[in-house]
Coordinates of C-alpha atoms in Angstrom, one line a residue:
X160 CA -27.3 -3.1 -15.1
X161 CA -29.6 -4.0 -12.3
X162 CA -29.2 -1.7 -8.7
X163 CA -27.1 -3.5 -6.1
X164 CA -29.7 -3.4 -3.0
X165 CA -28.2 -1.9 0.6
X166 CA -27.1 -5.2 2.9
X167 CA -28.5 -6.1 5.7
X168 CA -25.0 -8.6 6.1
X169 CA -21.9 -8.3 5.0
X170 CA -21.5 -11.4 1.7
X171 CA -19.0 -14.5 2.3
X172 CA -16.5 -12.6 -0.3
X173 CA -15.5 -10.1 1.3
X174 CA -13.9 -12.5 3.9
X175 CA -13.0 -14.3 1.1
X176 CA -10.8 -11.4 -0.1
X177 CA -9.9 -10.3 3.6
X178 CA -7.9 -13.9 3.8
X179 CA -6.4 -13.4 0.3
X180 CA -4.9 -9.5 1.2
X181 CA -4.3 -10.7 4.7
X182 CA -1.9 -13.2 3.0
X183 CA -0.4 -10.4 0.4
X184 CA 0.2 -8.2 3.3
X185 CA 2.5 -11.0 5.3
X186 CA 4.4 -10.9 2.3
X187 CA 4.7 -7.0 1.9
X188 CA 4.9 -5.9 5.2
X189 CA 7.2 -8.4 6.3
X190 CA 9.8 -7.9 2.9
X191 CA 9.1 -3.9 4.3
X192 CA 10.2 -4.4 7.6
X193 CA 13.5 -5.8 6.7
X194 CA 14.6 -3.4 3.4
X195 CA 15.8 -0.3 5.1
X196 CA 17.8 -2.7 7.6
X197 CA 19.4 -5.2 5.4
X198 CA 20.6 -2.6 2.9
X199 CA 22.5 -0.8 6.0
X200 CA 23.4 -4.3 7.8
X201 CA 27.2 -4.4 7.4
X202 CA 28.6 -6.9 5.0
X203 CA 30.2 -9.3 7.6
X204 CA 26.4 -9.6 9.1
X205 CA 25.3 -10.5 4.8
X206 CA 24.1 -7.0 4.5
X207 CA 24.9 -4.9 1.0
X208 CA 26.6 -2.0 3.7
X209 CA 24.6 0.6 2.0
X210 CA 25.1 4.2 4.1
X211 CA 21.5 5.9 5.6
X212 CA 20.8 8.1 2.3
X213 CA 21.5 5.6 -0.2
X214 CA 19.1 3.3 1.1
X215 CA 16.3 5.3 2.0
X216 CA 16.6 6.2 -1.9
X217 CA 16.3 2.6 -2.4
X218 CA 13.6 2.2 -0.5
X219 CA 11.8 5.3 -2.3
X220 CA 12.0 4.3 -5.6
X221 CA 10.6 0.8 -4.4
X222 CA 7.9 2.0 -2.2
X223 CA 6.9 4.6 -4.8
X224 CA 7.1 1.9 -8.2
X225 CA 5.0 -0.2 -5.7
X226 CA 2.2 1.9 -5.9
X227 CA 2.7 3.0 -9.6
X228 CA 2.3 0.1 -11.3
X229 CA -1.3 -0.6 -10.0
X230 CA -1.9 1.7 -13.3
X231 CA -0.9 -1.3 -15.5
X232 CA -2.7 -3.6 -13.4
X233 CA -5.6 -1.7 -13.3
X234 CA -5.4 -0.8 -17.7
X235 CA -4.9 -4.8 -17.9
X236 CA -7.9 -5.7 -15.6
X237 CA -10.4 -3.5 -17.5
X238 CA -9.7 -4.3 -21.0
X239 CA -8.4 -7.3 -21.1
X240 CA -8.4 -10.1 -17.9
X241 CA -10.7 -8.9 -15.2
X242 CA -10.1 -8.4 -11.6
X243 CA -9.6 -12.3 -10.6
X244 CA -7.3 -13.3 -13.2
X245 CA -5.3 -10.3 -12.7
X246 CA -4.7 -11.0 -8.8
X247 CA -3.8 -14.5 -9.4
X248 CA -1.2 -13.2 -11.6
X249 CA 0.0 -10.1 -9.2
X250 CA 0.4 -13.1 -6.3
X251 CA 2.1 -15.8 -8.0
X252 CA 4.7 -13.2 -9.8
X253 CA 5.2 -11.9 -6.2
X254 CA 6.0 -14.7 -4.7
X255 CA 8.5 -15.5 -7.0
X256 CA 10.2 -12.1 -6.0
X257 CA 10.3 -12.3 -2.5
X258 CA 12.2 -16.3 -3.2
X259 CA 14.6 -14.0 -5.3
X260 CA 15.3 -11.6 -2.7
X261 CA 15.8 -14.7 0.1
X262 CA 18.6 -16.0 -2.8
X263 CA 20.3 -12.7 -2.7
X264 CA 20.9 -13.8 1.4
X265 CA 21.1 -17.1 1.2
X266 CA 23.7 -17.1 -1.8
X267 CA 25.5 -14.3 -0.4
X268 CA 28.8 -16.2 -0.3
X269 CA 28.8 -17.8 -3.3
X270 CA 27.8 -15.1 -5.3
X271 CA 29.7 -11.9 -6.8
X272 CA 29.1 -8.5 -5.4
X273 CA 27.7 -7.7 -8.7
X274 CA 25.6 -10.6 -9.0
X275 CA 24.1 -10.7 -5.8
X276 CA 23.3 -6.6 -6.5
X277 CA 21.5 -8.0 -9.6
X278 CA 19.7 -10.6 -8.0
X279 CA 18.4 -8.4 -5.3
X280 CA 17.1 -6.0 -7.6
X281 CA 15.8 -8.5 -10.0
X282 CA 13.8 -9.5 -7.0
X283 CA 12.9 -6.0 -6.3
X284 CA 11.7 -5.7 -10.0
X285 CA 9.4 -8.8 -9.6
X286 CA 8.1 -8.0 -7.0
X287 CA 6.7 -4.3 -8.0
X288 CA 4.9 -5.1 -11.3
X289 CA 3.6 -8.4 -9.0
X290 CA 2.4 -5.6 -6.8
X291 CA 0.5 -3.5 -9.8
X292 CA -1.4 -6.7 -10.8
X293 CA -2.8 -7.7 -7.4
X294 CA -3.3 -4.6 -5.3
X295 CA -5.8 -2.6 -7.3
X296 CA -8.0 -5.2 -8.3
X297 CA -8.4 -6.8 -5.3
X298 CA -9.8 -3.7 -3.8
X299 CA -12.2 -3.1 -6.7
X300 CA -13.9 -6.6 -6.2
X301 CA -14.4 -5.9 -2.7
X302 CA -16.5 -2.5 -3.7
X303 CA -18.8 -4.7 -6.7
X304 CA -20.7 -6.0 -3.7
X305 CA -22.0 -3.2 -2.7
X306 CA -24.1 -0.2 -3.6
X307 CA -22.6 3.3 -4.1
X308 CA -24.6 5.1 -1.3
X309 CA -25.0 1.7 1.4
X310 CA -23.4 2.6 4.5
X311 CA -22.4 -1.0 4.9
X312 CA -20.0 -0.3 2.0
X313 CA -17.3 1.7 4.3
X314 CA -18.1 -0.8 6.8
X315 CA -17.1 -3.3 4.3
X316 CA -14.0 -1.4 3.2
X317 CA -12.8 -1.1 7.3
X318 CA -13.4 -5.0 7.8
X319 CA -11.3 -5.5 4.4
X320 CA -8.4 -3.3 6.4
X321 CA -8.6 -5.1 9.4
X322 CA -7.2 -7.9 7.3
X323 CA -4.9 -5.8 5.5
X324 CA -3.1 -5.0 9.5
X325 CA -4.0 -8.8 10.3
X326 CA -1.2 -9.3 7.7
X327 CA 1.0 -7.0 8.2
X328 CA 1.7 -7.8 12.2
X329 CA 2.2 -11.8 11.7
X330 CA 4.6 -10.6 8.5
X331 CA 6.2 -8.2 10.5
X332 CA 6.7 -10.2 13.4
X333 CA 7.6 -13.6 11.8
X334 CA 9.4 -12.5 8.6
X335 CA 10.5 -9.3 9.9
X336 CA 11.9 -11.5 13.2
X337 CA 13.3 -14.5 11.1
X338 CA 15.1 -11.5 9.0
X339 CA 16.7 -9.5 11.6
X340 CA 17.4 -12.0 13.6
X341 CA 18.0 -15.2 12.6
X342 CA 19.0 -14.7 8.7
X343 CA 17.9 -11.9 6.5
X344 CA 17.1 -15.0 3.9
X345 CA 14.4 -16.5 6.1
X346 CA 12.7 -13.4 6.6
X347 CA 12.1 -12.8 3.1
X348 CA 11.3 -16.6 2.1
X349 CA 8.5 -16.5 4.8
X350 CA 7.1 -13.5 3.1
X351 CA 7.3 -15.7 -0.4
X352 CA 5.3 -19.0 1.5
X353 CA 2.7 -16.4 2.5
X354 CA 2.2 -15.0 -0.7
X355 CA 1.4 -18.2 -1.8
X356 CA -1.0 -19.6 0.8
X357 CA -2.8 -16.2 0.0
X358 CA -3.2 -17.7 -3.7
X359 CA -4.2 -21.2 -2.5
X360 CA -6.8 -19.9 0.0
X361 CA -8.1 -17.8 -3.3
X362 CA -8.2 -20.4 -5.4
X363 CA -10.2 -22.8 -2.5
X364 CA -13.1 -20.3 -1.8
X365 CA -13.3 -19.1 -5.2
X366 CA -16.9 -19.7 -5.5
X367 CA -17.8 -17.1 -2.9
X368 CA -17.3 -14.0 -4.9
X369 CA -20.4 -15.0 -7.0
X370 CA -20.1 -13.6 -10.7
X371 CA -17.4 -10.8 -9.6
X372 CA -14.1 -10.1 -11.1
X373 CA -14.6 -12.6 -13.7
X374 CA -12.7 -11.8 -17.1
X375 CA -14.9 -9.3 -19.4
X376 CA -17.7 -10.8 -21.5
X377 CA -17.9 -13.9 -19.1
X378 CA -20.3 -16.8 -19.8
X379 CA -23.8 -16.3 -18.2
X380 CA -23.4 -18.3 -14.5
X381 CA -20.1 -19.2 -14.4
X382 CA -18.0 -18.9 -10.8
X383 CA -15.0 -20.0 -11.0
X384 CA -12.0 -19.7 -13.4
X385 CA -11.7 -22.8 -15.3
X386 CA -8.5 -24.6 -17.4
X387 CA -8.3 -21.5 -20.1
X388 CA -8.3 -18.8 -18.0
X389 CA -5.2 -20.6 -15.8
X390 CA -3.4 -21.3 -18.7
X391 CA -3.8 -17.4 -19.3
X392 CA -3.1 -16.7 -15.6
X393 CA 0.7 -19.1 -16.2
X394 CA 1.4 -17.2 -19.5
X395 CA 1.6 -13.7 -18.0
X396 CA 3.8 -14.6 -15.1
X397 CA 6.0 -16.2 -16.8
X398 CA 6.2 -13.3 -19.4
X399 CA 6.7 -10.4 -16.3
X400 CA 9.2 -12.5 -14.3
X401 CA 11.1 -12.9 -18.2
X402 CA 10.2 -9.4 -19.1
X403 CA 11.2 -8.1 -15.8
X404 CA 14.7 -9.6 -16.0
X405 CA 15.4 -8.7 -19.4
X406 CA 14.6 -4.9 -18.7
X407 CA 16.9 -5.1 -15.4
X408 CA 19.9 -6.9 -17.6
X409 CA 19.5 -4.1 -19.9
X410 CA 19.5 -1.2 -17.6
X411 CA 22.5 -2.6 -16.6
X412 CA 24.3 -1.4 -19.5
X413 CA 23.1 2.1 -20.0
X414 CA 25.0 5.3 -19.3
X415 CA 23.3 7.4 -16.5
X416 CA 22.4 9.9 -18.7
X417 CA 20.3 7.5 -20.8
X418 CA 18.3 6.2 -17.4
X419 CA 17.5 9.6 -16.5
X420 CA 16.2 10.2 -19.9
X421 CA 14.2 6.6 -20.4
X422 CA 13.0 7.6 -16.9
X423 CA 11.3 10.8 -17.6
X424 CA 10.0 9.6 -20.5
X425 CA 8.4 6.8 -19.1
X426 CA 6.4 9.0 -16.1
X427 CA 5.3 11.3 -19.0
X428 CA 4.4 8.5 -21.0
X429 CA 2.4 6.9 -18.2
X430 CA 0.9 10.5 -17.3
X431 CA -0.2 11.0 -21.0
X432 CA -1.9 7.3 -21.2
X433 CA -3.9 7.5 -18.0
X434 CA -4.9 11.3 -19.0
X435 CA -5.9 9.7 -22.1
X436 CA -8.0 6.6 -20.8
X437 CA -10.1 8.8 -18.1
X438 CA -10.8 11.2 -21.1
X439 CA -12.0 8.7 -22.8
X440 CA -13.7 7.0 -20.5
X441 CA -15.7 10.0 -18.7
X442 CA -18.4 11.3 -19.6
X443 CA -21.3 13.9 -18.8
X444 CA -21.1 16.7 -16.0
X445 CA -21.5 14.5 -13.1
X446 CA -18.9 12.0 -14.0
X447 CA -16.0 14.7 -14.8
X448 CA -17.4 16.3 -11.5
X449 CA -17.0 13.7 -9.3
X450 CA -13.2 12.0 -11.6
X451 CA -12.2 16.4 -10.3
X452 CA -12.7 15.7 -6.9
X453 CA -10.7 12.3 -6.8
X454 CA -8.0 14.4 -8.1
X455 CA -8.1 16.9 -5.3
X456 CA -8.3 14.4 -2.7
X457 CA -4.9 12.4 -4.0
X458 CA -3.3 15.4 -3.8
X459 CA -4.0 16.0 -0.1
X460 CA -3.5 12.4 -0.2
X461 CA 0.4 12.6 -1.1
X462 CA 0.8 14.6 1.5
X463 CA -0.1 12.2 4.1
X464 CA 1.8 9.2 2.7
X465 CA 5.0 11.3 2.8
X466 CA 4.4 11.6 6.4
X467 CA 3.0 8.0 6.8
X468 CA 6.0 6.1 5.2
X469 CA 8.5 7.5 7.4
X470 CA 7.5 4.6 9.4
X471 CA 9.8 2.0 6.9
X472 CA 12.7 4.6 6.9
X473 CA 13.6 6.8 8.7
X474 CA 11.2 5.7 11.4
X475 CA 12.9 2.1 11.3
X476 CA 16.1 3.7 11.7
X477 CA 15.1 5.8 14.6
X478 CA 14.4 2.5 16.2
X479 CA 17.4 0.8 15.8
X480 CA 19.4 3.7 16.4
X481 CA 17.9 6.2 18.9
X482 CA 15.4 3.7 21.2
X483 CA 16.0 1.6 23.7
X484 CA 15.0 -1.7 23.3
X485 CA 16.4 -3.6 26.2
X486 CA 13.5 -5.4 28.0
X487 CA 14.3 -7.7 31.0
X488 CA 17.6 -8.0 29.4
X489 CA 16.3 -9.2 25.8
X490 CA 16.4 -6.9 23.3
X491 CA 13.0 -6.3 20.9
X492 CA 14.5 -5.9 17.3
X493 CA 13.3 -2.8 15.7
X494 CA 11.3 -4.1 12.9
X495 CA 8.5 -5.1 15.6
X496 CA 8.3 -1.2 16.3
X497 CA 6.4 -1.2 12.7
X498 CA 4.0 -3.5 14.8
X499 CA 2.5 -0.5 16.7
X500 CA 0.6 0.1 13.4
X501 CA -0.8 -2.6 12.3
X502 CA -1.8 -3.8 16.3
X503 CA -3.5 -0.2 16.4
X504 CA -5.3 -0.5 13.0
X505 CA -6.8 -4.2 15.0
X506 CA -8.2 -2.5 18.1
X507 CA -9.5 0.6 16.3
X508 CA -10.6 -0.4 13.0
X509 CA -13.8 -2.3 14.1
X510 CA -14.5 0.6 16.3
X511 CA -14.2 3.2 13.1
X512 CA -16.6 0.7 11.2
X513 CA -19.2 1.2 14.2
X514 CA -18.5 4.6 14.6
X515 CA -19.5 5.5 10.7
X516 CA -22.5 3.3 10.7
X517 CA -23.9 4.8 14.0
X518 CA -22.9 8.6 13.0
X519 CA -25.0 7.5 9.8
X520 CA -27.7 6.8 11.7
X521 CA -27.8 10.1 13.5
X522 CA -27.1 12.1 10.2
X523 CA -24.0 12.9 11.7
X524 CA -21.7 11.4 9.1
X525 CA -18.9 13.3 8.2
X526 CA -18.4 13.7 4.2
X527 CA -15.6 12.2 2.9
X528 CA -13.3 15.1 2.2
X529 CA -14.0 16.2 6.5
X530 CA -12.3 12.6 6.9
X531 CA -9.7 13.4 4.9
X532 CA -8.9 16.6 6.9
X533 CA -9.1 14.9 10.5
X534 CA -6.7 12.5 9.6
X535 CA -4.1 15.3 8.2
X536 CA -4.6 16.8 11.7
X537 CA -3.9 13.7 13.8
X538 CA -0.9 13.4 11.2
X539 CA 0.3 16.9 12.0
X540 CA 0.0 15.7 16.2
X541 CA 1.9 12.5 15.0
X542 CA 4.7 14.8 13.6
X543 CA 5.0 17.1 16.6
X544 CA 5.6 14.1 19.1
X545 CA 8.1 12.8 16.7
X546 CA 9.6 16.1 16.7
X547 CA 10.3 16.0 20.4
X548 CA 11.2 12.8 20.5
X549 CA 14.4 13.6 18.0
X550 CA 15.2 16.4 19.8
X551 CA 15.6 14.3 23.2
X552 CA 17.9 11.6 21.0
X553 CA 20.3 14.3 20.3
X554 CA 23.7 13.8 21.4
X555 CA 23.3 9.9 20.9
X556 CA 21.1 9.1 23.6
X557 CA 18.5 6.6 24.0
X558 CA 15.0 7.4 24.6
X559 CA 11.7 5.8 25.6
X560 CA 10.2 3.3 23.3
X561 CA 6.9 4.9 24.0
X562 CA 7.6 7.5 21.7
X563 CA 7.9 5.5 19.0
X564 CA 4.5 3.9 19.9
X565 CA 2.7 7.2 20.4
X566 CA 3.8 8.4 16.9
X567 CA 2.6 5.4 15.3
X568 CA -0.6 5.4 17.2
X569 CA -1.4 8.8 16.0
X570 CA -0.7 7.9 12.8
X571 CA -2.9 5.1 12.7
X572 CA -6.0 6.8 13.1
X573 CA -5.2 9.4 10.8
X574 CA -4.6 6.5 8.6
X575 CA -8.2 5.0 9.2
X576 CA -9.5 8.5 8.3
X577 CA -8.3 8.5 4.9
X578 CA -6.9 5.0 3.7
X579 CA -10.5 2.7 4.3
X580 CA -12.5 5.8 3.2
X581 CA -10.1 6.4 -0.1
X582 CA -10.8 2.6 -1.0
X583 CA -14.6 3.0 -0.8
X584 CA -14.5 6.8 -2.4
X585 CA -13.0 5.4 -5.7
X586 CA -15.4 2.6 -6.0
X587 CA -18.5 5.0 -5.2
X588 CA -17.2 8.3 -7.8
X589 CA -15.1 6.7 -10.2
X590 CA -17.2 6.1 -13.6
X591 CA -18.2 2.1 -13.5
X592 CA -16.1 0.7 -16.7
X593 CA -13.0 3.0 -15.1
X594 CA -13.0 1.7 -11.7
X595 CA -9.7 0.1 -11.8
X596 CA -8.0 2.1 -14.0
X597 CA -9.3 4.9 -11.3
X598 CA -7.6 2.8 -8.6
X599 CA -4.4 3.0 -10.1
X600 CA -5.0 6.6 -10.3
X601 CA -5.5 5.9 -6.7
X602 CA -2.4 4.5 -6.0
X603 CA -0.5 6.8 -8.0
X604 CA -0.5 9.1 -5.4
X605 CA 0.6 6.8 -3.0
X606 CA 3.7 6.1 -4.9
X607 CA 4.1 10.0 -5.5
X608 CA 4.1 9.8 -1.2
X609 CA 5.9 7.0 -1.0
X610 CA 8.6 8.2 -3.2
X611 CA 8.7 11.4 -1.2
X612 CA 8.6 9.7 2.2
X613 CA 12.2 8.2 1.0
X614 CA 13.8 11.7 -0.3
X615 CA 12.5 14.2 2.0
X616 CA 15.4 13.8 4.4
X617 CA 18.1 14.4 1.9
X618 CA 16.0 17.0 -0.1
X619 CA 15.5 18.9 3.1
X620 CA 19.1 18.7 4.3
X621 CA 20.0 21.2 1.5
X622 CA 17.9 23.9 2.6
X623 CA 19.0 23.3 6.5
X624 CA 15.2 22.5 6.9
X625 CA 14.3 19.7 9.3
X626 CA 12.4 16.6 8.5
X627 CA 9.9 16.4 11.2
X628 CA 8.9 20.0 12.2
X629 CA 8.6 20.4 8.5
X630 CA 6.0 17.6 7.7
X631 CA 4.3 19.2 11.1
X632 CA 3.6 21.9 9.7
X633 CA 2.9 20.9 5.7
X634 CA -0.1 18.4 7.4
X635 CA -1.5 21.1 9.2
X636 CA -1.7 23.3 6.8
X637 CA -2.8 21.0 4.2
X638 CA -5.6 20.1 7.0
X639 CA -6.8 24.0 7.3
X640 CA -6.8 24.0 3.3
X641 CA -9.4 20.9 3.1
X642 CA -11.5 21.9 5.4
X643 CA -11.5 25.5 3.5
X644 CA -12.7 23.7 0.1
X645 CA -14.3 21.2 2.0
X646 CA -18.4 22.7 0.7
X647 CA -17.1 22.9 -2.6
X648 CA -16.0 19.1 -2.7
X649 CA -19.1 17.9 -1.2
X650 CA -21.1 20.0 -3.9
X651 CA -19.2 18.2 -6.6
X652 CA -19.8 14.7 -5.1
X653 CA -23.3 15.2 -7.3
X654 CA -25.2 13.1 -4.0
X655 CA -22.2 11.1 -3.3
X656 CA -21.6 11.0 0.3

């Protein structure tokens, strides 16, 4: 395969693909901003009155299955539909979710308690294997453009975020607004029209992304996805959406005992396949060398994300409960505190792309596991200021918004120093016919933070241990023990910077 050639530009596709996840992350963000707060919303204001721990368990098995799933997605990509295909499928099958979890509103009185519990987790279902098509792939097509070792390729990978913050502050303000407070059904059937303008906009521009992400064993010169492959595309989301709510009908009727044990099973099953498609797959000293360091880094990875995802539990809960939001006598509703983010990641992420390319220039560039490190420590700062902040909200009292927004503006650059430079690290040390399936490796250890973000609270109740001071001081150390193994990393890179 001939040498991609460093850019002197950046190619059309990539803003091809910065509108498409822009879109996608309308749809997730603003479906995000609204789950913690319409599973507590009382049942008189069409909530499901769900109490503070159950829902934050909610939310952690959804966050965490979100980020799982990419493994399938990633598996089906490689051997059998490419990256394009697979997105198309991920976006439509989404959509369709988010309309189911507007139903579970908008039907709210006409349903049963039981039904409209189904529904809503029947759109939750939909929604997280929609998730496992679209979000790995997309990210993989984005690194095809560029060479391994281009330093264009992280800026790339930061003007591919930008988009990915784009989306999530109009679907936090205007679904996550709609949501809490007009009708949590209009929140989430906004996030289900944006899913789908992010298809259309796909589907229009097509022909930018050149001969990437097209279906394995593609015909010489072909662009865009023709009659066949569509008929493919419709076949698959109808059989997840069906598949989907035939697994959640049968759950239904199993004792706990049998969940627990289907569940386990299926995270050792899933452990065992992936083990067993990277084996297969790697080869030669340098590529297991650079598939150990991947590993490393998703652990240190985890340990951010627990940290990070406070920011759609507990975080959201702060807001609503502990800040003031009265404003001129208007009061801000809290999902818009998520906003901080995703506002942050637009004023600094252009400023990170610069920064990289002119630190290259200079030779000054950190290596990527140095990145990872700096962000754990601005995570650790984060986590301290949100430590203070609880402590002045004892006894019920309201404190500054700006709290809030420092926390989250902390968090945000730690975020640039790992999330941009994860993307662009798998695409650069992942062998080339892996580099999806490596993805969803990838995002694994998102949902393993994601998941942990949700049950930290509850876990840490039991040993009298507090949330905040404790993630303080797990990112900090985690930090010191990155930088300690940082040579050792760079050494097994094999010339990968």
């Amino acid at each position: 395969m001939k040498e991609i050639p460093f850019r002197k530009h950046h190619p059309k596709g990539l803003y091809t693909l910065f509108a498409t996840e822009m879109w996608e992350r309308f749809s997730y963000y603003g479906m995000r901003a609204l789950l913690t707060l319409y599973l507590t919303a009382e049942l008189v204001n069409d909530g499901f009155g769900l109490d503070r721990e159950a829902a934050l368990e909610i939310y952690a098995i959804f966050t965490g299955l979100v980020y799982l799933t990419p493994i399938l997605g990633g598996w089906v990509s490689d051997k059998l539909l490419g990256q394009r295909k697979t997105v198309y499928i991920g976006g439509l099958v989404m959509a369709v979710g988010q309309f189911l979890l507007a139903s579970s509103s908008f039907l709210d009185h006409s349903l049963s308690p039981d039904s409209r519990i189904f529904l809503f987790n029947f759109g939750l279902g939909v929604l997280i294997i929609g998730n496992g098509f679209f979000k790995p792939n997309i990210s993989t097509v984005v690194g095809e453009f560029y060479n391994d070792n281009d330093p264009m390729k992280d800026a790339g990978f930061n003007i591919f975020y930008l988009g990915i913050n784009l989306g999530a502050i109009l679907g936090t303000f205007i679904a996550g607004g709609l949501g809490e407070s007009v009708n949590w059904g209009y929140g989430f059937l906004a996030a289900g029209i944006g899913m789908l303008i992010g298809v259309l906009w796909l589907n229009w521009k097509e022909t930018t992304l050149e001969h990437y992400g097209l279906p394995p064993n593609n015909k010489n010169g072909k662009v865009k996805l023709d009659g066949k492959d569509w008929s493919t595309i419709i076949i698959y989301v109808v059989s997840l959406i069906v598949g989907t709510l035939g697994l959640i009908f049968l759950w239904g009727f199993l004792p706990d005992g049998v969940k627990t044990g289907i569940t386990y099973v299926g995270f050792a099953a899933i452990i065992i396949s992936l083990s067993y498609i990277i084996f297969k797959g790697t080869s030669g000293i340098n590529e297991w060398s650079r598939m150990a360091v991947i590993i490393v880094l998703a652990i240190f990875n985890i340990v951010f994300w627990a940290g990070f995802e406070q920011a759609g539990g507990t975080f959201s809960l702060f807001a609503k409960e502990n800040t003031d939001r009265v404003m001129f006598g208007w009061e801000m509703p809290a999902t818009w505190f998520q906003n901080v983010n995703s506002l942050a990641i637009l004023i600094f992420a252009s400023l990170f792309s610069l920064m990289w390319l002119w630190l290259d220039k200079k030779g000054w560039n950190p290596r990527t596991p140095i990145k990872f490190a700096l962000g754990l420590f601005l995570g650790a700062a984060a986590f301290w200021v949100m430590t203070q902040a609880s402590n002045a909200a004892e006894g019920g009292n309201l404190v500054s918004p700006w709290w809030l927004v420092s926390v989250y503006t902390l968090l945000t650059l730690g975020e640039l120093m790992l999330s941009p430079i994860g993307l662009s690290m798998i695409t650069k040390l992942a062998p080339t016919k892996l580099v999806s399936v490596v993805m969803g490796l990838w995002m694994a250890s998102f949902a393993a933070g994601n998941y942990m973000a949700g049950m930290l609270e509850s876990i840490l109740h039991k040993y009298d241990f507090e949330l905040y001071p404790f993630i303080t001081m797990v990112m900090l150390g985690s930090g010191v023990a990155l930088l300690a193994i940082s040579p050792f990393l760079n050494k097994a890179m094999k010339g990968i910077h």
